[in-house]
PDB file of C-alpha atoms in Angstrom:
ATOM      1  CA  UNK A   1     120.491  95.576  74.630  1.00 50.00           C
ATOM      2  CA  UNK A   2     119.590  94.609  71.080  1.00 52.00           C
ATOM      3  CA  UNK A   3     120.390  97.034  68.320  1.00 69.00           C
ATOM      4  CA  UNK A   4     117.155  96.108  66.551  1.00 70.00           C
ATOM      5  CA  UNK A   5     114.839  99.155  66.852  1.00 68.00           C
ATOM      6  CA  UNK A   6     111.806  97.176  65.660  1.00 68.00           C
ATOM      7  CA  UNK A   7     112.192  94.737  68.556  1.00 64.00           C
ATOM      8  CA  UNK A   8     112.421  97.640  71.017  1.00 60.00           C
ATOM      9  CA  UNK A   9     109.278  99.249  69.554  1.00 65.00           C
ATOM     10  CA  UNK A  10     107.347  95.962  69.753  1.00 57.00           C
ATOM     11  CA  UNK A  11     108.339  95.377  73.384  1.00 63.00           C
ATOM     12  CA  UNK A  12     107.553  98.978  74.366  1.00 55.00           C
ATOM     13  CA  UNK A  13     104.151  98.835  72.630  1.00 56.00           C
ATOM     14  CA  UNK A  14     103.303  95.525  74.286  1.00 54.00           C
ATOM     15  CA  UNK A  15     104.157  96.830  77.761  1.00 58.00           C
ATOM     16  CA  UNK A  16     102.218 100.070  77.181  1.00 50.00           C
ATOM     17  CA  UNK A  17      99.103  98.260  75.932  1.00 46.00           C
ATOM     18  CA  UNK A  18      99.236  95.884  78.891  1.00 47.00           C
ATOM     19  CA  UNK A  19      99.452  98.787  81.320  1.00 41.00           C
ATOM     20  CA  UNK A  20      96.551 100.637  79.667  1.00 40.00           C
ATOM     21  CA  UNK A  21      94.429  97.484  79.781  1.00 38.00           C
ATOM     22  CA  UNK A  22      95.186  97.117  83.500  1.00 40.00           C
ATOM     23  CA  UNK A  23      94.198 100.739  84.184  1.00 39.00           C
ATOM     24  CA  UNK A  24      90.974 100.343  82.198  1.00 39.00           C
ATOM     25  CA  UNK A  25      90.169  97.199  84.198  1.00 38.00           C
ATOM     26  CA  UNK A  26      90.713  98.983  87.506  1.00 39.00           C
ATOM     27  CA  UNK A  27      88.498 101.889  86.448  1.00 42.00           C
ATOM     28  CA  UNK A  28      85.860  99.433  85.233  1.00 41.00           C
ATOM     29  CA  UNK A  29      85.571  97.952  88.722  1.00 44.00           C
ATOM     30  CA  UNK A  30      83.647 101.073  89.711  1.00 52.00           C
ATOM     31  CA  UNK A  31      80.787  99.923  87.476  1.00 62.00           C
ATOM     32  CA  UNK A  32      79.739  97.400  90.124  1.00 89.00           C
ATOM     33  CA  UNK A  33      79.632  99.571  93.211  1.00 96.00           C
ATOM     34  CA  UNK A  34      77.490  98.335  96.115  1.00 97.00           C
ATOM     35  CA  UNK A  35      73.995  99.673  96.721  1.00 97.00           C
ATOM     36  CA  UNK A  36      74.190  98.669 100.408  1.00 97.00           C
ATOM     37  CA  UNK A  37      77.343  98.760 102.523  1.00 98.00           C
ATOM     38  CA  UNK A  38      78.904  99.917 105.781  1.00 98.00           C
ATOM     39  CA  UNK A  39      80.735 103.265 105.700  1.00 98.00           C
ATOM     40  CA  UNK A  40      84.221 102.722 107.152  1.00 98.00           C
ATOM     41  CA  UNK A  41      85.783 106.056 106.200  1.00 98.00           C
ATOM     42  CA  UNK A  42      85.012 109.501 104.809  1.00 98.00           C
ATOM     43  CA  UNK A  43      87.406 112.247 103.708  1.00 97.00           C
ATOM     44  CA  UNK A  44      86.408 115.690 102.504  1.00 94.00           C
ATOM     45  CA  UNK A  45      89.166 116.263  99.947  1.00 91.00           C
ATOM     46  CA  UNK A  46      90.049 119.262  97.798  1.00 86.00           C
ATOM     47  CA  UNK A  47      88.358 117.919  94.672  1.00 87.00           C
ATOM     48  CA  UNK A  48      85.657 115.605  96.039  1.00 93.00           C
ATOM     49  CA  UNK A  49      84.338 113.742  99.038  1.00 97.00           C
ATOM     50  CA  UNK A  50      85.880 110.255  99.198  1.00 97.00           C
ATOM     51  CA  UNK A  51      84.064 107.387 100.912  1.00 98.00           C
ATOM     52  CA  UNK A  52      85.387 103.978 101.982  1.00 98.00           C
ATOM     53  CA  UNK A  53      82.847 101.146 102.088  1.00 98.00           C
ATOM     54  CA  UNK A  54      82.690  97.462 102.944  1.00 98.00           C
ATOM     55  CA  UNK A  55      79.844  95.392 101.505  1.00 97.00           C
ATOM     56  CA  UNK A  56      78.010  92.447 103.083  1.00 93.00           C
ATOM     57  CA  UNK A  57      80.578  90.017 101.603  1.00 95.00           C
ATOM     58  CA  UNK A  58      83.534  91.855 103.165  1.00 96.00           C
ATOM     59  CA  UNK A  59      84.645  93.445  99.865  1.00 97.00           C
ATOM     60  CA  UNK A  60      86.191  96.877 100.454  1.00 97.00           C
ATOM     61  CA  UNK A  61      85.672  99.834  98.129  1.00 97.00           C
ATOM     62  CA  UNK A  62      88.150 102.598  98.926  1.00 97.00           C
ATOM     63  CA  UNK A  63      88.114 106.214  97.793  1.00 96.00           C
ATOM     64  CA  UNK A  64      84.725 106.149  96.088  1.00 98.00           C
ATOM     65  CA  UNK A  65      83.804 109.598  94.821  1.00 97.00           C
ATOM     66  CA  UNK A  66      80.827 111.301  96.467  1.00 98.00           C
ATOM     67  CA  UNK A  67      79.303 114.753  96.274  1.00 97.00           C
ATOM     68  CA  UNK A  68      80.549 117.151  98.967  1.00 95.00           C
ATOM     69  CA  UNK A  69      77.179 117.148 100.755  1.00 96.00           C
ATOM     70  CA  UNK A  70      77.744 113.497 101.724  1.00 97.00           C
ATOM     71  CA  UNK A  71      80.903 114.326 103.715  1.00 96.00           C
ATOM     72  CA  UNK A  72      79.080 117.154 105.466  1.00 96.00           C
ATOM     73  CA  UNK A  73      77.015 114.437 107.188  1.00 96.00           C
ATOM     74  CA  UNK A  74      79.943 112.327 108.399  1.00 96.00           C
ATOM     75  CA  UNK A  75      78.544 111.964 111.936  1.00 96.00           C
ATOM     76  CA  UNK A  76      75.324 110.534 110.499  1.00 97.00           C
ATOM     77  CA  UNK A  77      76.934 107.939 108.201  1.00 98.00           C
ATOM     78  CA  UNK A  78      80.332 106.879 109.595  1.00 98.00           C
ATOM     79  CA  UNK A  79      80.345 103.261 110.855  1.00 97.00           C
ATOM     80  CA  UNK A  80      76.717 102.799 109.771  1.00 97.00           C
ATOM     81  CA  UNK A  81      75.134 100.501 107.201  1.00 98.00           C
ATOM     82  CA  UNK A  82      73.721 102.596 104.369  1.00 98.00           C
ATOM     83  CA  UNK A  83      71.760 102.442 101.153  1.00 98.00           C
ATOM     84  CA  UNK A  84      73.631 104.161  98.301  1.00 98.00           C
ATOM     85  CA  UNK A  85      72.595 105.844  95.059  1.00 98.00           C
ATOM     86  CA  UNK A  86      75.039 106.842  92.327  1.00 98.00           C
ATOM     87  CA  UNK A  87      74.996 109.229  89.366  1.00 97.00           C
ATOM     88  CA  UNK A  88      77.553 110.463  86.857  1.00 96.00           C
ATOM     89  CA  UNK A  89      78.869 113.756  88.253  1.00 96.00           C
ATOM     90  CA  UNK A  90      81.446 116.287  87.039  1.00 93.00           C
ATOM     91  CA  UNK A  91      84.536 116.882  89.184  1.00 92.00           C
ATOM     92  CA  UNK A  92      87.542 119.129  88.660  1.00 89.00           C
ATOM     93  CA  UNK A  93      90.375 117.143  87.111  1.00 89.00           C
ATOM     94  CA  UNK A  94      93.115 119.294  88.618  1.00 86.00           C
ATOM     95  CA  UNK A  95      95.968 118.524  90.988  1.00 82.00           C
ATOM     96  CA  UNK A  96      94.692 120.988  93.585  1.00 78.00           C
ATOM     97  CA  UNK A  97      91.611 122.992  94.486  1.00 75.00           C
ATOM     98  CA  UNK A  98      92.794 125.742  92.105  1.00 80.00           C
ATOM     99  CA  UNK A  99      90.718 125.767  88.891  1.00 79.00           C
ATOM    100  CA  UNK A 100      92.568 124.405  85.868  1.00 86.00           C
ATOM    101  CA  UNK A 101      89.718 124.265  83.357  1.00 87.00           C
ATOM    102  CA  UNK A 102      89.611 120.460  83.212  1.00 91.00           C
ATOM    103  CA  UNK A 103      86.783 118.283  84.489  1.00 91.00           C
ATOM    104  CA  UNK A 104      86.004 114.589  84.457  1.00 93.00           C
ATOM    105  CA  UNK A 105      82.750 112.661  84.786  1.00 94.00           C
ATOM    106  CA  UNK A 106      82.792 110.028  87.512  1.00 95.00           C
ATOM    107  CA  UNK A 107      80.210 107.664  88.949  1.00 97.00           C
ATOM    108  CA  UNK A 108      79.722 109.157  92.418  1.00 97.00           C
ATOM    109  CA  UNK A 109      77.571 108.646  95.495  1.00 98.00           C
ATOM    110  CA  UNK A 110      74.777 111.220  95.351  1.00 98.00           C
ATOM    111  CA  UNK A 111      72.468 109.838  98.054  1.00 98.00           C
ATOM    112  CA  UNK A 112      73.131 107.931 101.251  1.00 98.00           C
ATOM    113  CA  UNK A 113      70.518 106.719 103.738  1.00 98.00           C
ATOM    114  CA  UNK A 114      71.147 104.881 107.019  1.00 98.00           C
ATOM    115  CA  UNK A 115      69.460 101.458 107.094  1.00 96.00           C
ATOM    116  CA  UNK A 116      68.991  98.822 109.788  1.00 86.00           C
ATOM    117  CA  UNK A 117      71.952  96.628 110.624  1.00 73.00           C
TER     118      UNK A 117
END
């Protein structure tokens, strides 16, 4: 390895910035969530309800945040085509259900209505 610390710092900074840009791009994909899709999975997790969708073009959206009330109606929505509404909601930003004092705001499904196939 080179003994030039400036070269090491430049390479490290470049890799870090590239990684952060990738993460920001992945998070930004949630800005274009479908308003109509088929529900292919639902999980009532510790911190949120997570919904898996597939839109009319076959694009999958996995692990989309939803309010807990959505998962309570799993029998109504699973494997059905639905109309979706989203809002910014606060969720615990902890590693478990135990409160840690941190929250995050996430675009989440707040309404789901079954529609005709």
